[in-house]
Amino acid sequence: MDAAETDAGLYRTMSTLRAVRRLRPDPVPDGVLRRVLQAACWAPTGGNRQPWRVIVVRSSEPKERLAAVYAPEWTRYTVPLRRRVERLDGRSRATLERMLAAGDHLAEHLAEAPVILLFCTDPAEMAFTDAELDRISIVGGGSVYPAVQNAMLACVAEGLGCTLTTLHCFREPEVMAALGIPDGWATAALVPIGYPVLGGHGPISRRGPGELAYDDTFGAPLRLGP
Ligand SMILES: Cc1cc2nc3c(=O)[nH]c(=O)nc-3n(C[C@H](O)[C@H](O)[C@H](O)COP(=O)(O)O)c2cc1C
């Protein structure tokens, strides 16, 4: 496939998927939500077992319970970041300050997001091919996070803002109780979605393959032709 045949729209979607933390409370139409959820369901999972579920939280009471968990964890998580801001200057400082302000807004207004997607998963059904290694297991997440990413890419395509968040995991039992998630399950991501207050998704800042991709062995600079 040459450059002309690639799906420019897909690349644009991937390259503009940034955290959008300021959301309008306007409802998300069911048809839009259905497409976002369908995109999540297209994600691959180990053995095609689809061991994840997503709870579409739209009612005030459970949203408020999630917000009551999230906000103090955001405050706690950002204590060192707020200290770091003081030591930064120039662009890095401005970037971190912007992120903190947007994160503060999300924490204060989480319950007003029209929809919160809570992705959970059943470890008993997940393929953990690294479970016996002497390190924390990483592979299991591969059977839920592609679904989260697909949903978020679909949000970009639909003009919806979204952010992958995980701070609720610090108080997972409260989240499980609030949403009736059965014992033995685990939560993977809390994704507030809604139409953006500001510009929504847009340019992102990421290191590229020159830094993150290697040639044959770890650390060897990758040489690619045109
Ligand atoms: C695994 C993971 C967990 C994250 N958890 C949170 C979170 O709890 N709260 C939040 O505001 N953002 C969270 N984020 C969003 C990142 O902070 C964000 O993607 C990153 O700072 C880059 O910003 P950008 O996507 O706007 O370019 C998380 C992202 C990932 C991938």
Short mmCIF file of C-alpha atoms in Angstrom, two decimals, residues 41-172:
data_model
loop_
_atom_site.label_atom_id
_atom_site.label_comp_id
_atom_site.label_asym_id
_atom_site.label_seq_id
_atom_site.Cartn_x
_atom_site.Cartn_y
_atom_site.Cartn_z
CA CYS A 41 -16.27 -4.31 20.89
CA TRP A 42 -14.14 -4.59 17.72
CA ALA A 43 -10.95 -4.61 19.79
CA PRO A 44 -8.88 -7.80 19.87
CA THR A 45 -8.59 -9.78 23.11
CA GLY A 46 -6.51 -12.82 24.09
CA GLY A 47 -8.20 -15.92 22.65
CA ASN A 48 -11.02 -13.62 21.44
CA ARG A 49 -12.66 -14.09 24.82
CA GLN A 50 -13.66 -10.46 25.29
CA PRO A 51 -13.25 -10.65 29.05
CA TRP A 52 -14.15 -7.00 29.56
CA ARG A 53 -17.42 -5.16 30.09
CA VAL A 54 -18.18 -1.45 30.01
CA ILE A 55 -20.66 0.24 32.30
CA VAL A 56 -22.23 3.26 30.63
CA VAL A 57 -22.83 5.57 33.57
CA ARG A 58 -25.38 8.28 32.78
CA SER A 59 -27.42 8.65 35.98
CA SER A 60 -26.57 11.35 38.51
CA GLU A 61 -26.21 9.20 41.60
CA PRO A 62 -23.55 6.77 40.34
CA LYS A 63 -21.75 9.62 38.56
CA GLU A 64 -21.62 11.53 41.83
CA ARG A 65 -20.26 8.48 43.63
CA LEU A 66 -17.52 8.13 41.02
CA ALA A 67 -16.72 11.84 41.28
CA ALA A 68 -16.50 11.54 45.08
CA VAL A 69 -13.85 8.86 44.62
CA TYR A 70 -11.98 10.56 41.78
CA ALA A 71 -11.63 14.15 43.05
CA PRO A 72 -9.65 13.48 46.25
CA GLU A 73 -7.40 11.01 44.41
CA TRP A 74 -6.68 13.66 41.76
CA THR A 75 -5.78 16.12 44.53
CA ARG A 76 -3.49 13.56 46.18
CA TYR A 77 -1.90 12.48 42.87
CA THR A 78 -1.11 16.05 41.84
CA VAL A 79 0.61 17.18 45.06
CA PRO A 80 4.11 16.38 43.68
CA LEU A 81 3.17 17.78 40.25
CA ARG A 82 2.17 21.11 41.82
CA ARG A 83 5.53 21.21 43.59
CA ARG A 84 7.28 20.42 40.33
CA VAL A 85 5.55 23.34 38.59
CA GLU A 86 7.35 25.71 40.94
CA ARG A 87 10.71 24.41 39.75
CA LEU A 88 9.91 24.65 36.03
CA ASP A 89 9.88 27.59 33.72
CA GLY A 90 9.05 28.44 30.14
CA ARG A 91 7.16 25.98 27.99
CA SER A 92 7.39 22.99 30.35
CA ARG A 93 5.86 25.03 33.13
CA ALA A 94 3.07 26.33 30.93
CA THR A 95 2.30 22.80 29.68
CA LEU A 96 2.12 21.32 33.17
CA GLU A 97 0.07 24.25 34.45
CA ARG A 98 -2.39 23.76 31.58
CA MET A 99 -2.67 20.04 32.32
CA LEU A 100 -3.23 20.68 36.03
CA ALA A 101 -5.89 23.31 35.35
CA ALA A 102 -7.70 20.99 32.95
CA GLY A 103 -7.37 18.09 35.41
CA ASP A 104 -8.72 20.26 38.23
CA HIS A 105 -11.68 21.11 36.03
CA LEU A 106 -12.35 17.44 35.29
CA ALA A 107 -12.06 16.49 38.95
CA GLU A 108 -14.48 19.27 39.97
CA HIS A 109 -16.98 18.55 37.18
CA LEU A 110 -16.74 14.78 36.69
CA ALA A 111 -20.33 14.21 37.78
CA GLU A 112 -21.48 16.67 35.09
CA ALA A 113 -19.96 14.67 32.24
CA PRO A 114 -22.95 13.30 30.31
CA VAL A 115 -21.42 9.83 30.16
CA ILE A 116 -18.73 8.01 32.09
CA LEU A 117 -17.53 4.73 30.59
CA LEU A 118 -16.25 2.42 33.29
CA PHE A 119 -14.31 -0.46 31.75
CA CYS A 120 -13.96 -3.54 33.92
CA THR A 121 -12.59 -6.98 33.27
CA ASP A 122 -12.67 -10.51 34.64
CA PRO A 123 -9.12 -11.70 35.40
CA ALA A 124 -10.34 -15.33 35.40
CA GLU A 125 -11.10 -14.98 31.68
CA MET A 126 -7.96 -13.09 30.70
CA ALA A 127 -4.87 -14.54 29.03
CA PHE A 128 -1.92 -13.80 31.32
CA THR A 129 0.98 -15.36 29.44
CA ASP A 130 3.38 -13.51 31.72
CA ALA A 131 1.73 -14.48 35.00
CA GLU A 132 4.54 -16.76 36.11
CA LEU A 133 7.35 -14.31 35.50
CA ASP A 134 9.03 -12.66 38.45
CA ARG A 135 7.59 -9.26 37.63
CA ILE A 136 4.25 -7.53 37.58
CA SER A 137 1.94 -8.89 34.84
CA ILE A 138 1.47 -6.62 31.84
CA VAL A 139 -0.14 -8.89 29.27
CA GLY A 140 -3.60 -9.10 30.85
CA GLY A 141 -4.20 -5.41 30.21
CA GLY A 142 -3.86 -6.19 26.51
CA SER A 143 -7.32 -7.75 26.65
CA VAL A 144 -9.04 -4.59 27.81
CA TYR A 145 -7.04 -1.48 26.86
CA PRO A 146 -7.38 -1.96 23.09
CA ALA A 147 -11.16 -1.75 23.68
CA VAL A 148 -10.67 1.45 25.67
CA GLN A 149 -8.48 2.89 22.92
CA ASN A 150 -10.98 1.94 20.19
CA ALA A 151 -13.75 3.68 22.13
CA MET A 152 -11.58 6.77 22.50
CA LEU A 153 -10.66 6.82 18.80
CA ALA A 154 -14.37 6.58 18.02
CA CYS A 155 -14.97 9.53 20.35
CA VAL A 156 -12.51 11.59 18.28
CA ALA A 157 -14.33 10.55 15.11
CA GLU A 158 -17.64 11.60 16.70
CA GLY A 159 -16.35 14.98 17.91
CA LEU A 160 -16.57 13.84 21.55
CA GLY A 161 -13.92 14.71 24.10
CA CYS A 162 -12.60 11.97 26.37
CA THR A 163 -9.73 11.10 28.71
CA LEU A 164 -8.48 7.73 29.86
CA THR A 165 -8.31 7.94 33.66
CA THR A 166 -7.26 5.39 36.24
CA LEU A 167 -7.08 7.22 39.58
CA HIS A 168 -10.30 5.53 40.74
CA CYS A 169 -8.27 2.29 41.06
CA PHE A 170 -6.79 3.62 44.31
CA ARG A 171 -10.28 3.15 45.74
CA GLU A 172 -11.53 0.33 43.56
#
